[in-house]
Every structure is written in C-alpha cells, then in structure tokens.
mmCIF file of C-alpha atoms in Angstrom:
data_model
loop_
_atom_site.group_PDB
_atom_site.id
_atom_site.type_symbol
_atom_site.label_atom_id
_atom_site.label_comp_id
_atom_site.label_asym_id
_atom_site.label_seq_id
_atom_site.Cartn_x
_atom_site.Cartn_y
_atom_site.Cartn_z
ATOM 1 C CA UNK A 27 57.750 -33.399 94.681
ATOM 2 C CA UNK A 28 57.560 -30.022 92.927
ATOM 3 C CA UNK A 29 54.194 -29.222 91.320
ATOM 4 C CA UNK A 30 53.004 -26.269 89.228
ATOM 5 C CA UNK A 31 49.328 -25.372 88.921
ATOM 6 C CA UNK A 32 48.463 -22.963 86.132
ATOM 7 C CA UNK A 33 45.362 -20.896 86.856
ATOM 8 C CA UNK A 34 44.205 -19.264 90.097
ATOM 9 C CA UNK A 35 40.477 -19.866 89.874
ATOM 10 C CA UNK A 36 38.521 -22.155 92.236
ATOM 11 C CA UNK A 37 39.806 -25.356 90.582
ATOM 12 C CA UNK A 38 43.439 -24.265 90.742
ATOM 13 C CA UNK A 39 43.189 -22.919 94.284
ATOM 14 C CA UNK A 40 41.417 -25.993 95.643
ATOM 15 C CA UNK A 41 43.926 -28.276 93.923
ATOM 16 C CA UNK A 42 46.833 -26.303 95.365
ATOM 17 C CA UNK A 43 45.368 -26.457 98.887
ATOM 18 C CA UNK A 44 45.068 -30.247 98.774
ATOM 19 C CA UNK A 45 48.312 -30.956 96.892
ATOM 20 C CA UNK A 46 50.327 -28.798 99.301
ATOM 21 C CA UNK A 47 49.549 -31.239 102.106
ATOM 22 C CA UNK A 48 52.261 -33.490 100.633
ATOM 23 C CA UNK A 49 54.183 -31.511 98.020
ATOM 24 C CA UNK A 50 55.857 -28.207 97.223
ATOM 25 C CA UNK A 51 53.255 -26.340 95.183
ATOM 26 C CA UNK A 52 53.550 -23.271 92.935
ATOM 27 C CA UNK A 53 50.332 -21.572 91.789
ATOM 28 C CA UNK A 54 50.657 -19.433 88.644
ATOM 29 C CA UNK A 55 48.091 -16.732 87.858
ATOM 30 C CA UNK A 56 48.367 -14.346 84.901
ATOM 31 C CA UNK A 57 46.246 -11.674 86.638
ATOM 32 C CA UNK A 58 47.221 -9.357 89.468
ATOM 33 C CA UNK A 59 45.034 -11.315 91.906
ATOM 34 C CA UNK A 60 43.520 -14.756 92.415
ATOM 35 C CA UNK A 61 39.893 -15.621 91.655
ATOM 36 C CA UNK A 62 39.235 -12.748 89.256
ATOM 37 C CA UNK A 63 36.357 -14.515 87.496
ATOM 38 C CA UNK A 64 35.075 -15.943 90.779
ATOM 39 C CA UNK A 65 34.828 -12.353 92.030
ATOM 40 C CA UNK A 66 32.122 -11.470 89.475
ATOM 41 C CA UNK A 67 30.110 -14.713 89.611
ATOM 42 C CA UNK A 68 26.571 -14.620 90.960
ATOM 43 C CA UNK A 69 26.497 -10.863 90.302
ATOM 44 C CA UNK A 70 29.364 -10.419 92.715
ATOM 45 C CA UNK A 71 27.812 -12.655 95.382
ATOM 46 C CA UNK A 72 29.445 -15.963 94.323
ATOM 47 C CA UNK A 73 27.031 -18.892 94.086
ATOM 48 C CA UNK A 74 29.566 -21.239 95.671
ATOM 49 C CA UNK A 75 27.668 -24.525 95.333
ATOM 50 C CA UNK A 76 24.218 -26.084 95.433
ATOM 51 C CA UNK A 77 22.984 -27.638 98.674
ATOM 52 C CA UNK A 78 22.077 -31.048 97.243
ATOM 53 C CA UNK A 79 23.305 -34.632 97.257
ATOM 54 C CA UNK A 80 25.509 -36.242 94.636
ATOM 55 C CA UNK A 81 22.630 -37.732 92.631
ATOM 56 C CA UNK A 82 20.818 -34.420 92.342
ATOM 57 C CA UNK A 83 24.073 -32.727 91.399
ATOM 58 C CA UNK A 84 24.749 -35.191 88.585
ATOM 59 C CA UNK A 85 21.254 -34.577 87.153
ATOM 60 C CA UNK A 86 22.279 -30.962 86.529
ATOM 61 C CA UNK A 87 25.385 -31.749 84.503
ATOM 62 C CA UNK A 88 24.808 -31.134 80.799
ATOM 63 C CA UNK A 89 27.950 -32.695 79.327
ATOM 64 C CA UNK A 90 29.884 -35.791 80.443
ATOM 65 C CA UNK A 91 28.180 -36.398 83.780
ATOM 66 C CA UNK A 92 29.694 -39.901 84.041
ATOM 67 C CA UNK A 93 33.156 -38.364 84.058
ATOM 68 C CA UNK A 94 32.245 -36.468 87.240
ATOM 69 C CA UNK A 95 31.352 -39.463 89.434
ATOM 70 C CA UNK A 96 34.771 -39.855 91.095
ATOM 71 C CA UNK A 97 35.240 -36.123 91.639
ATOM 72 C CA UNK A 98 31.780 -35.412 93.038
ATOM 73 C CA UNK A 99 32.021 -38.323 95.443
ATOM 74 C CA UNK A 100 35.492 -37.100 96.484
ATOM 75 C CA UNK A 101 34.113 -33.649 97.298
ATOM 76 C CA UNK A 102 30.309 -33.473 97.352
ATOM 77 C CA UNK A 103 28.239 -30.272 97.508
ATOM 78 C CA UNK A 104 27.338 -30.993 101.151
ATOM 79 C CA UNK A 105 30.994 -31.558 102.045
ATOM 80 C CA UNK A 106 31.924 -28.338 100.224
ATOM 81 C CA UNK A 107 29.325 -26.418 102.210
ATOM 82 C CA UNK A 108 30.637 -27.590 105.593
ATOM 83 C CA UNK A 109 34.274 -27.360 104.469
ATOM 84 C CA UNK A 110 33.954 -23.619 103.843
ATOM 85 C CA UNK A 111 31.895 -23.027 106.983
ATOM 86 C CA UNK A 112 34.527 -24.801 109.090
ATOM 87 C CA UNK A 113 37.165 -22.570 107.507
ATOM 88 C CA UNK A 114 35.255 -19.560 108.846
ATOM 89 C CA UNK A 115 32.948 -18.585 105.979
ATOM 90 C CA UNK A 116 29.269 -18.354 107.077
ATOM 91 C CA UNK A 117 26.981 -19.532 104.252
ATOM 92 C CA UNK A 118 23.275 -19.362 103.448
ATOM 93 C CA UNK A 119 20.952 -21.354 101.209
ATOM 94 C CA UNK A 120 18.539 -19.512 98.901
ATOM 95 C CA UNK A 121 15.891 -20.434 96.329
ATOM 96 C CA UNK A 122 16.797 -23.499 94.297
ATOM 97 C CA UNK A 123 19.259 -24.600 97.022
ATOM 98 C CA UNK A 124 21.780 -22.039 95.806
ATOM 99 C CA UNK A 125 24.550 -21.462 98.343
ATOM 100 C CA UNK A 126 25.989 -17.967 98.877
ATOM 101 C CA UNK A 127 28.272 -16.405 101.480
ATOM 102 C CA UNK A 128 26.126 -14.878 104.247
ATOM 103 C CA UNK A 129 27.814 -11.536 103.547
ATOM 104 C CA UNK A 130 26.795 -11.645 99.853
ATOM 105 C CA UNK A 131 30.418 -10.809 99.007
ATOM 106 C CA UNK A 132 32.393 -13.015 96.632
ATOM 107 C CA UNK A 133 35.555 -11.428 98.024
ATOM 108 C CA UNK A 134 34.927 -13.258 101.301
ATOM 109 C CA UNK A 135 35.010 -16.588 99.459
ATOM 110 C CA UNK A 136 38.314 -15.697 97.790
ATOM 111 C CA UNK A 137 39.785 -14.650 101.150
ATOM 112 C CA UNK A 138 39.089 -18.148 102.511
ATOM 113 C CA UNK A 139 40.944 -19.765 99.602
ATOM 114 C CA UNK A 140 43.847 -17.340 100.059
ATOM 115 C CA UNK A 141 44.003 -17.951 103.815
ATOM 116 C CA UNK A 142 44.216 -21.709 103.288
ATOM 117 C CA UNK A 143 46.829 -21.323 100.534
ATOM 118 C CA UNK A 144 49.021 -19.303 102.892
ATOM 119 C CA UNK A 145 48.575 -21.851 105.667
ATOM 120 C CA UNK A 146 49.751 -24.589 103.295
ATOM 121 C CA UNK A 147 52.708 -22.471 102.173
ATOM 122 C CA UNK A 148 51.697 -22.493 98.508
ATOM 123 C CA UNK A 149 54.001 -20.263 96.466
ATOM 124 C CA UNK A 150 51.640 -17.883 94.656
ATOM 125 C CA UNK A 151 52.988 -16.338 91.450
ATOM 126 C CA UNK A 152 50.773 -13.422 90.384
ATOM 127 C CA UNK A 153 51.147 -11.533 87.082
ATOM 128 C CA UNK A 154 52.817 -14.688 85.773
ATOM 129 C CA UNK A 155 51.612 -15.786 82.360
ATOM 130 C CA UNK A 156 52.716 -19.214 81.213
ATOM 131 C CA UNK A 157 53.501 -19.004 77.512
ATOM 132 C CA UNK A 158 55.082 -22.403 76.975
ATOM 133 C CA UNK A 159 55.187 -25.865 78.553
ATOM 134 C CA UNK A 160 57.737 -28.425 77.426
ATOM 135 C CA UNK A 161 58.341 -32.012 78.499
ATOM 136 C CA UNK A 162 61.969 -33.013 79.059
ATOM 137 C CA UNK A 163 62.198 -36.664 80.077
ATOM 138 C CA UNK A 164 60.732 -36.753 83.612
ATOM 139 C CA UNK A 165 60.316 -32.988 83.952
ATOM 140 C CA UNK A 166 58.070 -30.214 82.655
ATOM 141 C CA UNK A 167 59.638 -26.851 81.849
ATOM 142 C CA UNK A 168 57.576 -23.647 82.056
ATOM 143 C CA UNK A 169 58.560 -20.631 79.940
ATOM 144 C CA UNK A 170 61.912 -22.331 79.183
ATOM 145 C CA UNK A 171 62.986 -21.738 82.811
ATOM 146 C CA UNK A 172 61.204 -23.437 85.699
ATOM 147 C CA UNK A 173 61.362 -27.227 86.145
ATOM 148 C CA UNK A 174 58.511 -29.209 87.712
ATOM 149 C CA UNK A 175 57.700 -32.866 88.312
ATOM 150 C CA UNK A 176 54.002 -32.442 87.520
ATOM 151 C CA UNK A 177 51.805 -29.799 85.883
ATOM 152 C CA UNK A 178 48.115 -29.068 86.453
ATOM 153 C CA UNK A 179 46.211 -27.032 83.838
ATOM 154 C CA UNK A 180 43.382 -25.028 85.453
ATOM 155 C CA UNK A 181 43.165 -22.101 83.041
ATOM 156 C CA UNK A 182 39.386 -21.989 82.556
ATOM 157 C CA UNK A 183 37.497 -21.562 79.296
ATOM 158 C CA UNK A 184 36.818 -18.651 76.932
ATOM 159 C CA UNK A 185 34.102 -16.617 78.643
ATOM 160 C CA UNK A 186 34.854 -13.232 80.222
ATOM 161 C CA UNK A 187 38.226 -12.745 78.527
ATOM 162 C CA UNK A 188 39.002 -9.733 80.704
ATOM 163 C CA UNK A 189 39.346 -12.121 83.654
ATOM 164 C CA UNK A 190 42.086 -14.031 81.856
ATOM 165 C CA UNK A 191 40.022 -16.797 80.258
ATOM 166 C CA UNK A 192 41.615 -16.684 76.829
ATOM 167 C CA UNK A 193 41.849 -20.359 75.941
ATOM 168 C CA UNK A 194 45.465 -20.923 77.025
ATOM 169 C CA UNK A 195 44.612 -24.384 78.341
ATOM 170 C CA UNK A 196 43.366 -25.511 74.939
ATOM 171 C CA UNK A 197 46.668 -24.463 73.389
ATOM 172 C CA UNK A 198 48.635 -26.450 75.968
ATOM 173 C CA UNK A 199 46.335 -29.475 75.547
ATOM 174 C CA UNK A 200 46.764 -29.533 71.776
ATOM 175 C CA UNK A 201 50.538 -29.265 72.154
ATOM 176 C CA UNK A 202 50.442 -32.546 74.085
ATOM 177 C CA UNK A 203 48.153 -34.178 71.475
ATOM 178 C CA UNK A 204 44.906 -33.827 73.393
ATOM 179 C CA UNK A 205 41.707 -33.330 71.437
ATOM 180 C CA UNK A 206 39.744 -30.160 72.267
ATOM 181 C CA UNK A 207 35.977 -30.274 71.753
ATOM 182 C CA UNK A 208 34.930 -27.007 70.113
ATOM 183 C CA UNK A 209 34.213 -24.426 72.844
ATOM 184 C CA UNK A 210 30.759 -22.842 72.575
ATOM 185 C CA UNK A 211 28.880 -20.536 74.962
ATOM 186 C CA UNK A 212 26.868 -22.017 77.818
ATOM 187 C CA UNK A 213 24.405 -20.311 80.171
ATOM 188 C CA UNK A 214 23.953 -17.319 77.896
ATOM 189 C CA UNK A 215 21.280 -15.123 76.334
ATOM 190 C CA UNK A 216 19.604 -15.908 73.011
ATOM 191 C CA UNK A 217 19.414 -13.519 70.061
ATOM 192 C CA UNK A 218 16.164 -13.484 68.059
ATOM 193 C CA UNK A 219 15.067 -12.427 64.571
ATOM 194 C CA UNK A 220 11.611 -11.293 65.754
ATOM 195 C CA UNK A 221 12.460 -7.612 66.029
ATOM 196 C CA UNK A 222 10.600 -7.115 69.297
ATOM 197 C CA UNK A 223 10.721 -3.735 70.969
ATOM 198 C CA UNK A 224 10.393 -5.266 74.412
ATOM 199 C CA UNK A 225 13.789 -4.645 76.049
ATOM 200 C CA UNK A 226 13.400 -4.629 79.830
ATOM 201 C CA UNK A 227 10.121 -6.562 79.919
ATOM 202 C CA UNK A 228 10.227 -9.411 82.450
ATOM 203 C CA UNK A 229 7.810 -12.322 82.288
ATOM 204 C CA UNK A 230 7.310 -14.581 85.298
ATOM 205 C CA UNK A 231 5.808 -18.068 85.406
ATOM 206 C CA UNK A 232 6.181 -18.711 81.681
ATOM 207 C CA UNK A 233 7.468 -21.791 79.886
ATOM 208 C CA UNK A 234 10.154 -21.894 77.205
ATOM 209 C CA UNK A 235 9.974 -24.925 74.917
ATOM 210 C CA UNK A 236 12.429 -26.200 72.316
ATOM 211 C CA UNK A 237 11.126 -28.546 69.625
ATOM 212 C CA UNK A 238 13.236 -30.581 67.221
ATOM 213 C CA UNK A 239 11.846 -33.159 64.793
ATOM 214 C CA UNK A 240 8.394 -32.619 66.352
ATOM 215 C CA UNK A 241 9.653 -33.651 69.793
ATOM 216 C CA UNK A 242 10.006 -31.412 72.853
ATOM 217 C CA UNK A 243 13.674 -31.637 73.827
ATOM 218 C CA UNK A 244 13.698 -28.880 76.452
ATOM 219 C CA UNK A 245 11.005 -27.393 78.647
ATOM 220 C CA UNK A 246 11.868 -24.768 81.274
ATOM 221 C CA UNK A 247 9.446 -22.939 83.579
ATOM 222 C CA UNK A 248 10.197 -19.673 85.343
ATOM 223 C CA UNK A 249 11.359 -16.140 84.581
ATOM 224 C CA UNK A 250 12.353 -14.630 81.231
ATOM 225 C CA UNK A 251 13.691 -11.195 80.328
ATOM 226 C CA UNK A 252 13.542 -9.502 76.944
ATOM 227 C CA UNK A 253 16.777 -7.773 75.878
ATOM 228 C CA UNK A 254 17.631 -5.419 73.007
ATOM 229 C CA UNK A 255 18.495 -8.378 70.759
ATOM 230 C CA UNK A 256 16.500 -11.239 72.214
ATOM 231 C CA UNK A 257 15.865 -12.942 75.545
ATOM 232 C CA UNK A 258 17.720 -13.771 78.749
ATOM 233 C CA UNK A 259 16.870 -14.741 82.323
ATOM 234 C CA UNK A 260 17.056 -18.032 84.264
ATOM 235 C CA UNK A 261 15.055 -20.274 81.908
ATOM 236 C CA UNK A 262 16.860 -18.883 78.871
ATOM 237 C CA UNK A 263 20.299 -19.531 80.366
ATOM 238 C CA UNK A 264 19.364 -23.136 81.096
ATOM 239 C CA UNK A 265 17.883 -23.602 77.625
ATOM 240 C CA UNK A 266 20.992 -22.164 75.959
ATOM 241 C CA UNK A 267 23.188 -24.910 77.428
ATOM 242 C CA UNK A 268 20.831 -27.543 76.055
ATOM 243 C CA UNK A 269 20.762 -26.186 72.499
ATOM 244 C CA UNK A 270 24.287 -24.793 72.017
ATOM 245 C CA UNK A 271 25.253 -27.682 69.718
ATOM 246 C CA UNK A 272 21.882 -28.210 68.009
ATOM 247 C CA UNK A 273 20.660 -27.161 64.570
ATOM 248 C CA UNK A 274 17.204 -26.976 63.004
ATOM 249 C CA UNK A 275 15.053 -26.513 66.094
ATOM 250 C CA UNK A 276 12.201 -24.188 67.031
ATOM 251 C CA UNK A 277 11.591 -22.181 70.207
ATOM 252 C CA UNK A 278 8.156 -21.401 71.616
ATOM 253 C CA UNK A 279 6.979 -19.440 74.623
ATOM 254 C CA UNK A 280 3.922 -20.574 76.586
ATOM 255 C CA UNK A 281 2.682 -17.356 78.151
ATOM 256 C CA UNK A 282 0.092 -19.149 80.316
ATOM 257 C CA UNK A 283 1.467 -22.599 81.205
ATOM 258 C CA UNK A 284 -0.799 -22.901 84.254
ATOM 259 C CA UNK A 285 -3.860 -22.996 81.958
ATOM 260 C CA UNK A 286 -4.543 -25.683 79.379
ATOM 261 C CA UNK A 287 -6.158 -24.668 76.093
ATOM 262 C CA UNK A 288 -9.709 -25.218 77.333
ATOM 263 C CA UNK A 289 -9.255 -23.248 80.548
ATOM 264 C CA UNK A 290 -7.491 -20.435 78.719
ATOM 265 C CA UNK A 291 -10.278 -20.274 76.150
ATOM 266 C CA UNK A 292 -12.872 -20.076 78.933
ATOM 267 C CA UNK A 293 -10.917 -17.299 80.618
ATOM 268 C CA UNK A 294 -10.671 -15.297 77.376
ATOM 269 C CA UNK A 295 -14.369 -15.879 76.619
ATOM 270 C CA UNK A 296 -15.315 -14.593 80.073
ATOM 271 C CA UNK A 297 -13.179 -11.451 79.621
ATOM 272 C CA UNK A 298 -14.750 -10.861 76.212
ATOM 273 C CA UNK A 299 -18.293 -11.267 77.554
ATOM 274 C CA UNK A 300 -17.647 -8.827 80.384
ATOM 275 C CA UNK A 301 -16.115 -6.260 77.998
ATOM 276 C CA UNK A 302 -18.165 -6.706 74.819
ATOM 277 C CA UNK A 303 -17.768 -3.223 73.372
ATOM 278 C CA UNK A 304 -14.091 -2.714 74.134
ATOM 279 C CA UNK A 305 -11.235 -3.122 71.694
ATOM 280 C CA UNK A 306 -9.592 -6.524 72.027
ATOM 281 C CA UNK A 307 -6.257 -4.805 72.624
ATOM 282 C CA UNK A 308 -7.615 -3.248 75.826
ATOM 283 C CA UNK A 309 -9.353 -6.419 76.987
ATOM 284 C CA UNK A 310 -6.182 -8.463 76.587
ATOM 285 C CA UNK A 311 -4.532 -6.311 79.271
ATOM 286 C CA UNK A 312 -6.493 -8.395 81.788
ATOM 287 C CA UNK A 313 -4.430 -11.392 80.679
ATOM 288 C CA UNK A 314 -1.078 -10.242 79.284
ATOM 289 C CA UNK A 315 1.504 -7.465 79.801
ATOM 290 C CA UNK A 316 0.532 -4.417 77.764
ATOM 291 C CA UNK A 317 3.760 -4.267 75.727
ATOM 292 C CA UNK A 318 3.320 -7.846 74.559
ATOM 293 C CA UNK A 319 -0.282 -7.646 73.369
ATOM 294 C CA UNK A 320 0.278 -6.133 69.920
ATOM 295 C CA UNK A 321 2.796 -8.886 69.058
ATOM 296 C CA UNK A 322 0.431 -11.639 70.214
ATOM 297 C CA UNK A 323 -2.480 -10.208 68.215
ATOM 298 C CA UNK A 324 -0.274 -9.776 65.161
ATOM 299 C CA UNK A 325 0.788 -13.433 65.376
ATOM 300 C CA UNK A 326 -2.839 -14.472 65.795
ATOM 301 C CA UNK A 327 -3.749 -12.274 62.794
ATOM 302 C CA UNK A 328 -6.356 -10.302 64.741
ATOM 303 C CA UNK A 329 -6.755 -6.555 64.324
ATOM 304 C CA UNK A 330 -6.162 -4.841 67.656
ATOM 305 C CA UNK A 331 -9.015 -2.327 67.100
ATOM 306 C CA UNK A 332 -11.558 -5.102 66.704
ATOM 307 C CA UNK A 333 -14.285 -5.220 69.377
ATOM 308 C CA UNK A 334 -14.445 -8.220 71.671
ATOM 309 C CA UNK A 335 -17.964 -9.104 70.553
ATOM 310 C CA UNK A 336 -16.743 -9.267 66.945
ATOM 311 C CA UNK A 337 -14.158 -11.972 67.601
ATOM 312 C CA UNK A 338 -15.117 -15.265 65.991
ATOM 313 C CA UNK A 339 -14.664 -18.681 67.588
ATOM 314 C CA UNK A 340 -11.949 -19.455 65.032
ATOM 315 C CA UNK A 341 -10.080 -16.247 65.916
ATOM 316 C CA UNK A 342 -10.376 -17.042 69.598
ATOM 317 C CA UNK A 343 -8.960 -20.520 69.020
ATOM 318 C CA UNK A 344 -6.070 -19.004 67.106
ATOM 319 C CA UNK A 345 -5.491 -16.538 69.943
ATOM 320 C CA UNK A 346 -5.326 -19.397 72.458
ATOM 321 C CA UNK A 347 -2.890 -21.282 70.240
ATOM 322 C CA UNK A 348 -0.681 -18.184 69.910
ATOM 323 C CA UNK A 349 -0.602 -17.535 73.656
ATOM 324 C CA UNK A 350 0.298 -21.171 74.330
ATOM 325 C CA UNK A 351 2.814 -21.363 71.452
ATOM 326 C CA UNK A 352 4.259 -17.908 70.878
ATOM 327 C CA UNK A 353 7.011 -18.517 68.345
ATOM 328 C CA UNK A 354 10.457 -17.038 68.900
ATOM 329 C CA UNK A 355 12.684 -16.956 65.821
ATOM 330 C CA UNK A 356 16.130 -18.121 66.907
ATOM 331 C CA UNK A 357 19.066 -16.222 65.424
ATOM 332 C CA UNK A 358 22.077 -17.183 67.573
ATOM 333 C CA UNK A 359 23.450 -17.419 71.055
ATOM 334 C CA UNK A 360 25.142 -14.301 72.367
ATOM 335 C CA UNK A 361 28.938 -14.017 72.018
ATOM 336 C CA UNK A 362 30.918 -16.526 74.081
ATOM 337 C CA UNK A 363 32.675 -13.682 75.886
ATOM 338 C CA UNK A 364 29.339 -12.900 77.575
ATOM 339 C CA UNK A 365 28.681 -16.517 78.556
ATOM 340 C CA UNK A 366 28.642 -17.521 82.212
ATOM 341 C CA UNK A 367 30.533 -20.690 81.325
ATOM 342 C CA UNK A 368 32.259 -22.328 78.367
ATOM 343 C CA UNK A 369 30.804 -25.559 77.017
ATOM 344 C CA UNK A 370 33.405 -27.788 75.409
ATOM 345 C CA UNK A 371 37.122 -28.022 76.074
ATOM 346 C CA UNK A 372 39.668 -30.779 76.648
ATOM 347 C CA UNK A 373 38.089 -34.092 75.644
ATOM 348 C CA UNK A 374 37.553 -36.148 78.804
ATOM 349 C CA UNK A 375 38.064 -39.412 76.898
ATOM 350 C CA UNK A 376 41.811 -38.892 77.399
ATOM 351 C CA UNK A 377 41.588 -37.883 81.082
ATOM 352 C CA UNK A 378 41.499 -40.368 83.957
ATOM 353 C CA UNK A 379 38.361 -39.382 85.942
ATOM 354 C CA UNK A 380 39.769 -40.932 89.131
ATOM 355 C CA UNK A 381 42.907 -38.771 89.181
ATOM 356 C CA UNK A 382 42.397 -36.054 86.504
ATOM 357 C CA UNK A 383 45.709 -37.134 84.927
ATOM 358 C CA UNK A 384 46.221 -37.218 81.183
ATOM 359 C CA UNK A 385 46.152 -40.693 79.665
ATOM 360 C CA UNK A 386 48.512 -39.393 76.977
ATOM 361 C CA UNK A 387 51.201 -37.609 79.008
ATOM 362 C CA UNK A 388 52.196 -38.868 82.445
ATOM 363 C CA UNK A 389 52.355 -36.103 85.055
ATOM 364 C CA UNK A 390 50.012 -33.744 83.168
ATOM 365 C CA UNK A 391 46.584 -32.968 84.696
ATOM 366 C CA UNK A 392 43.493 -30.988 83.635
ATOM 367 C CA UNK A 393 40.814 -29.628 85.995
ATOM 368 C CA UNK A 394 37.874 -27.220 86.054
ATOM 369 C CA UNK A 395 36.324 -25.352 83.162
ATOM 370 C CA UNK A 396 39.137 -26.209 80.746
ATOM 371 C CA UNK A 397 37.542 -29.692 80.557
ATOM 372 C CA UNK A 398 34.568 -30.624 78.378
ATOM 373 C CA UNK A 399 32.225 -30.739 81.377
ATOM 374 C CA UNK A 400 29.553 -28.166 82.191
ATOM 375 C CA UNK A 401 26.336 -27.888 84.157
ATOM 376 C CA UNK A 402 23.217 -25.789 84.571
ATOM 377 C CA UNK A 403 23.045 -22.594 86.602
ATOM 378 C CA UNK A 404 22.765 -22.784 90.381
ATOM 379 C CA UNK A 405 26.285 -23.254 91.745
ATOM 380 C CA UNK A 406 26.957 -26.497 89.887
ATOM 381 C CA UNK A 407 29.806 -25.208 87.722
ATOM 382 C CA UNK A 408 31.851 -23.829 90.614
ATOM 383 C CA UNK A 409 31.270 -27.166 92.339
ATOM 384 C CA UNK A 410 32.701 -28.926 89.261
ATOM 385 C CA UNK A 411 35.777 -26.713 89.597
ATOM 386 C CA UNK A 412 36.162 -27.415 93.314
ATOM 387 C CA UNK A 413 35.499 -31.147 93.004
ATOM 388 C CA UNK A 414 37.866 -31.752 90.090
ATOM 389 C CA UNK A 415 40.497 -29.593 91.801
ATOM 390 C CA UNK A 416 40.111 -31.495 95.076
ATOM 391 C CA UNK A 417 40.156 -34.875 93.336
ATOM 392 C CA UNK A 418 43.321 -33.926 91.456
ATOM 393 C CA UNK A 419 44.969 -32.488 94.553
ATOM 394 C CA UNK A 420 44.543 -35.607 96.671
ATOM 395 C CA UNK A 421 45.739 -37.848 93.824
ATOM 396 C CA UNK A 422 48.874 -35.883 92.980
#
C-alpha cells in the first residue's frame, strides 16, 4: 500500500517510522529539513516527553483527554523514553519529570528520527509543499499529480509560522467537510492593562489565581516573569491554556502564598515595630522586591513616604489583602504566532481515536497538533504528537 504523510514534525515522523514496517511511505515536508519546530522546542533542548505513567499524563491534557486514551496506551511516556534510549539517544529527567536529551541538543533527537526513517526506507520529500488533496474513487491525489491509497495530515497548528505551521491542515480538513474548532494560542504570555514598568522582574514561589463567577477556576504556584506588555513564565503559560476560551474573569497574584493573612499581618507588624521611624516604602523591602513595592502601596492606597509607626490597623489590613490579592488587569493573550502550541484544530468528534482515521472520509487520517487536543507544558504536547503518530502508524 502506498501512503503519504504530510508534515515532518514528531507526529509525522513517528507515523512514517511505524507505517513503513508494512507499507511504502512518502513523507512530505514543506521546509528544507525535518523537525524544524522540534528543533526550537524547550529553548533548543527539546523536552521530548514527561517521565510519568498514563494516568498522570492524562491529567495534564487540557482539551479532549478522553480522545487520547487509545494513543497514550499505544505509546506511553515510559515506553517513549526507553524507545529513544534503545535507538541510541541518552536521556535525562529534570524537575517536573521533564525528559531531555542528555546532550541538551534537540538536533540529536531529530537525528534519531531521521536514522530510523532511513532504516525503514521512508521516501522523504523536502521542500515539498502540498497545495491540494483530491479524492478520486479509492485514491487520493496530491498536487494533481501523485496518487496514494491513504493520506495522513500531520501539518501542525498555527504557532511559529516561520517553521511552516501555517494552518494548511485546517484547509485540507475543511475541504473534506471536517469541522475545525477555532485555533487559539496555548502556553503563551499574557498581556496586561496595568502599565507596569517591571520588565525583567522575576518572582519565585508566587501563586497566580483566576476567578470567574466568584469561583477559583485556576491556581498555579511557581515562577512568574514580568515582560514589557504583561507576564510570562511557567505558571503563566499553564494559566493561559486554561483561560484561552474564557471571558469575564479576573486574575490575581498572591505574592506570599506560604503565609495566610494572619501570619502575613504578624510579619508586617513585626517589621513595622522594628523600623518605626522608617518610610513604609523602605520597610517593605524586607518583604517584597523593590521594584514592586510602589505598585503594591498604590493599590493599597498608602503613601510610600508614610512612616511605619503612622500606619493604621485598617491600612495594614488593606496592605495584607493587596499582597495576597494583587490584581492583574487582563488585556489579551499574546499573538498565536508566539504560542508554544495551538489550542483548537480538527474536531476530534469526527476522528476515530483507536486508529486516527476520519469518520467522514475513508483513508484520511489526522495526527498531532492539527487535532483539537493540547496539554500543559512539560513534554506532554510532543508526547501527544508521538503517541497519535504511533497509533496511526500501527493502524494504517
């Protein structure tokens, strides 16, 4: 059987490797090399997977986790880890069970894919953009020329357009009457209205909370970075994927999550008592980063020149409340082209999760980021690509 796979990212490459065990496989890539987006992931180190079991993996999927059951049990994170090590790629596990190549080079991961593709005699077609797919009875025709028995769409999403992710897969899906869930950015920075002049400031051990209809719908603890237009960093990226389809919510920053209100009040009172004649702005440096203090005092409506011994109990209570609930005025998510992943894509309702085949068009398959499946940061999204590609490959 003659099969064409469109897209040379991890999903497409893994699918080609498995499918070529039984079929003649052609892998089309519009770029001059395979794995162009994979090359820049994890800041060039490639967070290949997460060293966890299937249940833990599924907890980290944001959209359509049930769809992933068959794929993740076909190729689990543990199996992925040992699969690549057995192919000659030494790996290491870092904080949060993130898996990286021991060399810290994403190029080494791509070399392993390429080596296996060559071993399986996959015909790799670089600089080959697919502009049209047509169905003619039992065949698919690419670019009005090449005939194939089956077609696999592995073209990725919309983020990082320079790597070739320009939404081609959505166009092909719609042509064959598939619904495409609106693509929005996932794992991305957040723009704010606050007008902070805090670019470059990093806060550790803080908590970012999202509240909608008076209920906390997201709570992330860890590191946050202020940018020129807003905030980024690990907890922001995670939060962005949880709110990218929400409206009318509020974001708050707990600057001292390790202290409850009473303990924080006692700490502030002690600092004030030990520094009675100092300006509150200077005393607050014992508790908060210097650049942040003026904004906190402004929100608490306390003059920064005021002496510590002049602060009333009511002002102190307001200061505690501000530190524990520092409001961030949400403007928007950053542009999708800057997103680590695309949220949304081909609606999985019309895809068979056991084979990745279209329920609408026989012989047509969709895998990887082109699907409406995405996960949190930590190697989970590349695992989705590998697992759906593997699942598709063995079922072709």
